[in-house]
CSV table of C-alpha atoms in Angstrom, one decimal:
chain,number,residue,atom,x,y,z
A,59,UNK,CA,0.0,0.0,0.0
A,60,UNK,CA,2.9,2.3,0.6
A,61,UNK,CA,4.0,2.5,-3.0
A,62,UNK,CA,0.4,2.9,-4.1
A,63,UNK,CA,0.0,5.8,-1.8
A,64,UNK,CA,2.9,7.6,-3.5
A,65,UNK,CA,1.6,6.6,-6.9
A,66,UNK,CA,4.4,4.2,-7.8
A,67,UNK,CA,1.9,1.8,-9.2
A,68,UNK,CA,4.4,-0.4,-11.2
A,69,UNK,CA,6.4,-1.2,-8.1
A,70,UNK,CA,3.3,-1.5,-6.0
A,71,UNK,CA,1.8,-4.2,-8.2
A,72,UNK,CA,5.1,-6.1,-8.2
A,73,UNK,CA,4.8,-6.4,-4.4
A,74,UNK,CA,1.1,-7.3,-4.5
A,75,UNK,CA,1.9,-10.0,-7.0
A,76,UNK,CA,4.9,-11.3,-5.1
A,77,UNK,CA,2.9,-11.5,-1.8
A,78,UNK,CA,0.0,-13.3,-3.5
A,79,UNK,CA,2.3,-15.8,-5.2
A,80,UNK,CA,3.8,-16.7,-1.9
A,81,UNK,CA,0.3,-17.5,-0.6
A,82,UNK,CA,-0.8,-19.3,-3.7
A,83,UNK,CA,2.0,-21.8,-3.1
A,84,UNK,CA,0.5,-22.7,0.3
A,85,UNK,CA,-3.0,-23.5,-0.9
A,86,UNK,CA,-4.7,-26.1,-3.2
A,87,UNK,CA,-7.5,-23.8,-4.4
A,88,UNK,CA,-9.3,-25.3,-7.4
A,89,UNK,CA,-11.6,-23.0,-9.4
A,90,UNK,CA,-13.2,-26.0,-11.1
A,91,UNK,CA,-14.2,-27.4,-7.8
A,92,UNK,CA,-16.0,-24.2,-6.9
A,93,UNK,CA,-17.8,-24.2,-10.3
A,94,UNK,CA,-18.8,-27.8,-9.8
A,95,UNK,CA,-20.2,-27.1,-6.3
A,96,UNK,CA,-22.1,-24.0,-7.6
A,97,UNK,CA,-23.7,-26.2,-10.2
A,98,UNK,CA,-24.6,-28.8,-7.6
A,99,UNK,CA,-26.2,-26.2,-5.4
A,100,UNK,CA,-28.2,-24.8,-8.3
A,101,UNK,CA,-29.4,-28.3,-9.4
A,102,UNK,CA,-30.4,-29.3,-5.9
A,103,UNK,CA,-32.1,-26.2,-4.6
A,104,UNK,CA,-34.9,-26.1,-7.2
A,105,UNK,CA,-38.3,-24.5,-6.4
A,106,UNK,CA,-39.8,-27.8,-5.3
A,107,UNK,CA,-37.3,-28.0,-2.4
A,108,UNK,CA,-38.8,-24.9,-0.9
A,109,UNK,CA,-42.4,-25.6,-1.9
A,110,UNK,CA,-42.3,-29.0,-0.2
A,111,UNK,CA,-40.9,-27.5,3.0
A,112,UNK,CA,-42.8,-24.2,3.1
A,113,UNK,CA,-43.8,-24.6,6.7
A,114,UNK,CA,-40.5,-25.9,7.9
A,115,UNK,CA,-37.8,-24.3,10.0
A,116,UNK,CA,-37.6,-22.4,13.2
A,117,UNK,CA,-39.9,-19.4,13.4
A,118,UNK,CA,-37.3,-16.8,14.7
A,119,UNK,CA,-37.1,-13.6,12.8
A,120,UNK,CA,-34.1,-12.3,14.8
A,121,UNK,CA,-31.2,-12.9,12.3
A,122,UNK,CA,-30.1,-10.8,9.4
A,123,UNK,CA,-27.6,-12.5,7.2
A,124,UNK,CA,-25.3,-10.2,5.1
A,125,UNK,CA,-23.6,-12.2,2.4
A,126,UNK,CA,-21.5,-11.4,-0.6
A,127,UNK,CA,-17.7,-11.4,-1.3
A,128,UNK,CA,-14.9,-10.0,0.8
A,129,UNK,CA,-14.3,-6.3,0.2
A,130,UNK,CA,-17.7,-5.9,-1.3
A,131,UNK,CA,-19.0,-3.4,1.2
A,132,UNK,CA,-20.6,-5.9,3.6
A,133,UNK,CA,-19.0,-4.3,6.6
A,134,UNK,CA,-20.4,-0.9,5.6
A,135,UNK,CA,-23.9,-2.3,5.3
A,136,UNK,CA,-23.4,-4.0,8.7
A,137,UNK,CA,-22.2,-0.8,10.3
A,138,UNK,CA,-25.2,1.1,8.9
A,139,UNK,CA,-27.7,-1.4,10.3
A,140,UNK,CA,-25.9,-1.9,13.6
A,141,UNK,CA,-26.3,1.9,14.2
A,142,UNK,CA,-30.1,1.2,14.5
A,143,UNK,CA,-31.4,0.9,18.1
A,144,UNK,CA,-33.1,-2.4,17.3
A,145,UNK,CA,-30.2,-4.1,15.6
A,146,UNK,CA,-27.0,-5.6,17.0
A,147,UNK,CA,-23.9,-6.2,14.9
A,148,UNK,CA,-22.0,-9.3,16.0
A,149,UNK,CA,-19.2,-10.7,13.9
A,150,UNK,CA,-18.6,-13.1,11.0
A,151,UNK,CA,-20.2,-16.1,12.6
A,152,UNK,CA,-19.1,-19.6,11.5
A,153,UNK,CA,-22.3,-21.3,12.7
A,154,UNK,CA,-24.1,-21.8,9.3
A,155,UNK,CA,-21.0,-23.1,7.7
A,156,UNK,CA,-20.5,-25.5,10.6
A,157,UNK,CA,-24.1,-26.8,10.2
A,158,UNK,CA,-23.5,-27.4,6.5
A,159,UNK,CA,-20.3,-29.2,7.3
A,160,UNK,CA,-21.8,-31.4,9.9
A,161,UNK,CA,-24.7,-32.3,7.6
A,162,UNK,CA,-22.2,-33.4,5.0
A,163,UNK,CA,-20.4,-35.6,7.5
A,164,UNK,CA,-23.5,-37.1,9.1
A,165,UNK,CA,-24.6,-39.6,6.6
A,166,UNK,CA,-23.5,-43.3,6.8
A,167,UNK,CA,-24.1,-43.5,3.1
A,168,UNK,CA,-21.7,-40.7,2.5
A,169,UNK,CA,-24.4,-38.5,1.0
A,170,UNK,CA,-22.8,-35.1,0.5
A,171,UNK,CA,-24.1,-31.6,1.3
A,172,UNK,CA,-26.5,-30.3,0.0
A,173,UNK,CA,-28.2,-33.6,-1.1
A,174,UNK,CA,-28.3,-34.8,2.5
A,175,UNK,CA,-30.9,-32.2,3.2
A,176,UNK,CA,-33.5,-34.4,1.5
A,177,UNK,CA,-33.2,-36.9,4.4
A,178,UNK,CA,-34.2,-34.2,6.9
A,179,UNK,CA,-37.8,-34.0,8.2
A,180,UNK,CA,-39.7,-31.0,9.5
A,181,UNK,CA,-38.5,-31.5,13.1
A,182,UNK,CA,-34.8,-31.8,11.9
A,183,UNK,CA,-35.1,-28.4,10.1
A,184,UNK,CA,-36.7,-26.7,13.1
A,185,UNK,CA,-34.0,-28.1,15.4
A,186,UNK,CA,-31.2,-26.9,13.1
A,187,UNK,CA,-32.7,-23.4,13.1
A,188,UNK,CA,-33.1,-23.5,16.9
A,189,UNK,CA,-29.5,-24.7,17.2
A,190,UNK,CA,-28.3,-21.6,15.3
A,191,UNK,CA,-30.4,-19.2,17.5
A,192,UNK,CA,-29.2,-20.9,20.7
A,193,UNK,CA,-25.5,-21.1,19.7
A,194,UNK,CA,-25.4,-17.4,18.9
A,195,UNK,CA,-27.0,-16.1,22.1
A,196,UNK,CA,-23.7,-15.8,24.0
A,197,UNK,CA,-22.5,-13.0,21.7
A,198,UNK,CA,-25.7,-11.0,21.8
A,199,UNK,CA,-27.1,-8.5,24.3
A,200,UNK,CA,-30.7,-7.3,24.4
A,201,UNK,CA,-31.5,-6.0,20.9
A,202,UNK,CA,-34.3,-7.9,19.2
A,203,UNK,CA,-32.4,-8.3,15.9
A,204,UNK,CA,-28.8,-9.4,15.2
A,205,UNK,CA,-26.5,-9.5,12.2
A,206,UNK,CA,-24.5,-12.4,11.0
A,207,UNK,CA,-22.1,-10.9,8.5
A,208,UNK,CA,-20.4,-13.9,7.0
A,209,UNK,CA,-19.9,-13.2,3.3
A,210,UNK,CA,-19.3,-16.8,2.4
A,211,UNK,CA,-22.8,-17.7,3.6
A,212,UNK,CA,-24.0,-16.8,0.0
A,213,UNK,CA,-23.4,-20.5,-0.7
A,214,UNK,CA,-25.8,-21.5,2.1
A,215,UNK,CA,-28.8,-19.3,1.4
A,216,UNK,CA,-30.9,-22.3,0.5
A,217,UNK,CA,-30.1,-24.0,3.9
A,218,UNK,CA,-30.7,-20.7,5.8
A,219,UNK,CA,-34.2,-20.3,4.3
A,220,UNK,CA,-35.1,-23.9,5.1
A,221,UNK,CA,-34.0,-23.7,8.8
A,222,UNK,CA,-34.8,-20.0,9.4
A,223,UNK,CA,-37.5,-19.1,6.8
A,224,UNK,CA,-38.2,-15.7,8.4
A,225,UNK,CA,-34.5,-14.6,8.4
A,226,UNK,CA,-33.7,-11.6,6.3
A,227,UNK,CA,-30.9,-11.9,3.7
A,228,UNK,CA,-28.9,-9.0,2.2
A,229,UNK,CA,-26.5,-9.4,-0.7
A,230,UNK,CA,-23.8,-6.8,-0.5
A,231,UNK,CA,-22.3,-6.4,-4.0
A,232,UNK,CA,-19.5,-4.3,-5.5
A,233,UNK,CA,-18.4,-3.7,-9.1
A,234,UNK,CA,-16.2,-6.7,-10.0
A,235,UNK,CA,-13.1,-4.8,-10.9
A,236,UNK,CA,-13.0,-2.9,-7.7
A,237,UNK,CA,-14.0,-5.9,-5.7
A,238,UNK,CA,-11.6,-8.4,-7.2
A,239,UNK,CA,-8.6,-6.1,-7.2
A,240,UNK,CA,-9.3,-5.1,-3.6
A,241,UNK,CA,-9.4,-8.8,-2.6
A,242,UNK,CA,-6.1,-9.3,-4.5
A,243,UNK,CA,-4.5,-6.5,-2.5
A,244,UNK,CA,-5.7,-7.8,0.9
A,245,UNK,CA,-4.0,-10.4,3.0
A,246,UNK,CA,-6.8,-12.2,4.8
A,247,UNK,CA,-6.2,-13.9,8.2
A,248,UNK,CA,-7.5,-17.2,6.9
A,249,UNK,CA,-9.5,-18.7,4.0
A,250,UNK,CA,-10.3,-16.8,0.8
A,251,UNK,CA,-7.7,-18.7,-1.1
A,252,UNK,CA,-9.3,-17.6,-4.4
A,253,UNK,CA,-8.1,-14.1,-3.7
A,254,UNK,CA,-4.5,-14.8,-4.3
A,255,UNK,CA,-4.8,-14.8,-8.1
A,256,UNK,CA,-6.5,-12.4,-10.5
A,257,UNK,CA,-7.9,-15.2,-12.7
A,258,UNK,CA,-9.0,-17.1,-9.6
A,259,UNK,CA,-10.8,-14.0,-8.2
A,260,UNK,CA,-12.6,-13.5,-11.4
A,261,UNK,CA,-13.7,-17.1,-11.6
A,262,UNK,CA,-15.0,-17.0,-8.0
A,263,UNK,CA,-16.9,-13.7,-8.7
A,264,UNK,CA,-18.6,-15.3,-11.7
A,265,UNK,CA,-19.6,-18.3,-9.6
A,266,UNK,CA,-20.9,-16.0,-6.9
A,267,UNK,CA,-23.1,-14.0,-9.3
A,268,UNK,CA,-24.3,-17.2,-11.0
A,269,UNK,CA,-25.5,-18.7,-7.7
A,270,UNK,CA,-27.0,-15.4,-6.5
A,271,UNK,CA,-29.0,-15.2,-9.7
A,272,UNK,CA,-30.3,-18.7,-8.9
A,273,UNK,CA,-31.3,-17.7,-5.4
A,274,UNK,CA,-33.2,-14.7,-6.8
A,275,UNK,CA,-35.1,-17.1,-9.1
A,276,UNK,CA,-36.1,-19.7,-6.5
A,277,UNK,CA,-36.5,-17.3,-3.6
A,278,UNK,CA,-38.1,-14.3,-5.3
A,279,UNK,CA,-38.1,-11.1,-3.2
A,280,UNK,CA,-36.4,-12.8,-0.3
A,281,UNK,CA,-33.0,-11.3,-0.8
A,282,UNK,CA,-32.2,-7.6,-1.0
A,283,UNK,CA,-29.2,-6.7,-3.2
A,284,UNK,CA,-27.4,-3.6,-2.1
A,285,UNK,CA,-24.8,-2.3,-4.5
A,286,UNK,CA,-21.8,-0.6,-2.8
A,287,UNK,CA,-21.8,2.1,-5.5
A,288,UNK,CA,-25.5,2.9,-4.8
A,289,UNK,CA,-24.8,3.4,-1.1
A,290,UNK,CA,-21.9,5.8,-1.9
A,291,UNK,CA,-24.1,7.8,-4.4
A,292,UNK,CA,-27.3,7.8,-2.4
A,293,UNK,CA,-26.7,6.9,1.3
A,294,UNK,CA,-30.1,8.1,2.6
A,295,UNK,CA,-32.0,6.4,-0.2
A,296,UNK,CA,-30.2,3.0,0.3
A,297,UNK,CA,-30.6,3.3,4.1
A,298,UNK,CA,-34.4,3.7,3.6
A,299,UNK,CA,-34.4,0.6,1.2
A,300,UNK,CA,-32.6,-1.4,3.8
A,301,UNK,CA,-34.8,-0.4,6.7
A,302,UNK,CA,-38.0,-0.9,4.6
A,303,UNK,CA,-36.8,-4.4,3.7
A,304,UNK,CA,-36.2,-5.2,7.4
A,305,UNK,CA,-39.5,-3.6,8.5
A,306,UNK,CA,-37.7,-1.2,10.7
A,307,UNK,CA,-38.4,2.5,11.3
A,308,UNK,CA,-35.9,5.1,10.0
A,309,UNK,CA,-33.3,6.3,12.4
A,310,UNK,CA,-30.9,9.2,11.7
A,311,UNK,CA,-28.1,7.2,13.4
A,312,UNK,CA,-28.0,4.9,10.4
A,313,UNK,CA,-26.9,7.9,8.2
A,314,UNK,CA,-24.2,8.9,10.7
A,315,UNK,CA,-23.0,5.3,11.0
A,316,UNK,CA,-19.3,6.3,11.1
A,317,UNK,CA,-20.0,7.7,14.6
A,318,UNK,CA,-21.2,4.4,16.0
A,319,UNK,CA,-19.0,3.1,18.7
A,320,UNK,CA,-18.7,-0.7,18.2
A,321,UNK,CA,-15.9,-3.1,17.6
A,322,UNK,CA,-15.3,-4.0,14.0
A,323,UNK,CA,-13.0,-6.9,13.3
A,324,UNK,CA,-12.8,-7.0,9.5
A,325,UNK,CA,-10.4,-5.5,7.0
A,326,UNK,CA,-12.8,-2.6,6.5
A,327,UNK,CA,-12.7,-1.4,10.1
A,328,UNK,CA,-11.0,1.9,9.3
A,329,UNK,CA,-13.3,2.7,6.3
A,330,UNK,CA,-16.5,2.4,8.3
A,331,UNK,CA,-15.2,5.0,10.8
A,332,UNK,CA,-15.3,7.6,8.0
A,333,UNK,CA,-18.2,9.3,6.3
A,334,UNK,CA,-19.3,8.0,2.9
A,335,UNK,CA,-16.7,8.8,0.3
A,336,UNK,CA,-15.6,7.6,-3.2
A,337,UNK,CA,-12.0,6.7,-2.3
A,338,UNK,CA,-12.5,3.0,-3.0
A,339,UNK,CA,-14.1,3.5,-6.4
A,340,UNK,CA,-11.9,3.0,-9.5
A,341,UNK,CA,-8.7,2.2,-7.5
A,342,UNK,CA,-8.0,-0.6,-10.0
A,343,UNK,CA,-7.6,1.9,-12.9
A,344,UNK,CA,-3.9,2.8,-12.4
A,345,UNK,CA,-3.2,-1.0,-12.6
A,346,UNK,CA,-5.4,-1.5,-15.7
A,347,UNK,CA,-2.6,-3.0,-17.8
A,348,UNK,CA,-1.8,-5.6,-15.1
A,349,UNK,CA,-5.4,-6.8,-14.9
A,350,UNK,CA,-5.7,-8.7,-18.2
A,351,UNK,CA,-5.8,-12.1,-16.4
A,352,UNK,CA,-8.9,-10.8,-14.5
A,353,UNK,CA,-10.7,-9.3,-17.5
A,354,UNK,CA,-10.1,-12.5,-19.5
A,355,UNK,CA,-12.1,-14.5,-16.9
A,356,UNK,CA,-14.8,-12.2,-15.7
A,357,UNK,CA,-18.2,-12.4,-17.4
A,358,UNK,CA,-18.2,-9.4,-19.8
A,359,UNK,CA,-21.9,-8.7,-19.1
A,360,UNK,CA,-20.8,-7.6,-15.6
A,361,UNK,CA,-18.4,-4.9,-16.8
A,362,UNK,CA,-18.7,-1.5,-18.4
A,363,UNK,CA,-17.5,-1.6,-22.0
A,364,UNK,CA,-15.2,1.3,-21.5
A,365,UNK,CA,-13.4,-0.6,-18.7
A,366,UNK,CA,-12.9,-3.6,-20.9
A,367,UNK,CA,-11.4,-1.4,-23.5
A,368,UNK,CA,-9.1,0.3,-21.0
A,369,UNK,CA,-7.7,-3.0,-19.7
A,370,UNK,CA,-7.5,-4.7,-23.1
A,371,UNK,CA,-5.7,-1.8,-24.8
């Protein structure tokens, strides 16, 4: 970041690439495996799965799940909502992923997740939802609503809606070039192995959008997409959208979210202490000539034509 701050972009990119190459050598990330899992989730979670279980799950309406990709603006959305008097921000909770993992390991016939869900009855689904609510009580206080901001839960939206059908889900999304390059620059504490390569980040972004498009089809009007760029351009309008979706009254504190005094543990902790600004928009542009591996993989329908031209030239 130091060389970027003084606009020595060539040297800056060399160090970003060097650091990522070191981490790529420590992982076994396989984009094809993610693409295959995405297809399995899409094939399994068809409309009939939800129609046949429309009265299943635990009745709690306490959780809000914020999903998306790292560096997508999910922490900003969390901070805005956690500034509301009825909403508590917690942390990136592993509970849903743990439930999915346990389900995949629970079958004697080695039936994998998500297919194992077909063996669960109504009571099983209620108990799984109850387990989530009970396990998360220790990190909560007295607010009636709480946030689980685990971006990777976008893969588990089908499971969430089966075990907690009244839970609200928000998809925090950011323009792919800004999002993917920001991930490439960030050293994450753990996980997110796809972020250590530009092509890998682009492939993962494609799979994320493909799966989110599917959830929107099979769960219409159940997920609110919030674009980071829209929040930056129209904070009050997007705050109203969010609160209307959550059936919450407007509170001015959500606009002055940067003044909220709460612990933030993600890589965006400093950004959400500042008023809305455009500093994070277009930061990939000085590196355009280095981003061809990313542009070659990303779905071109997700990009502005002028940005494709800039990188390709």
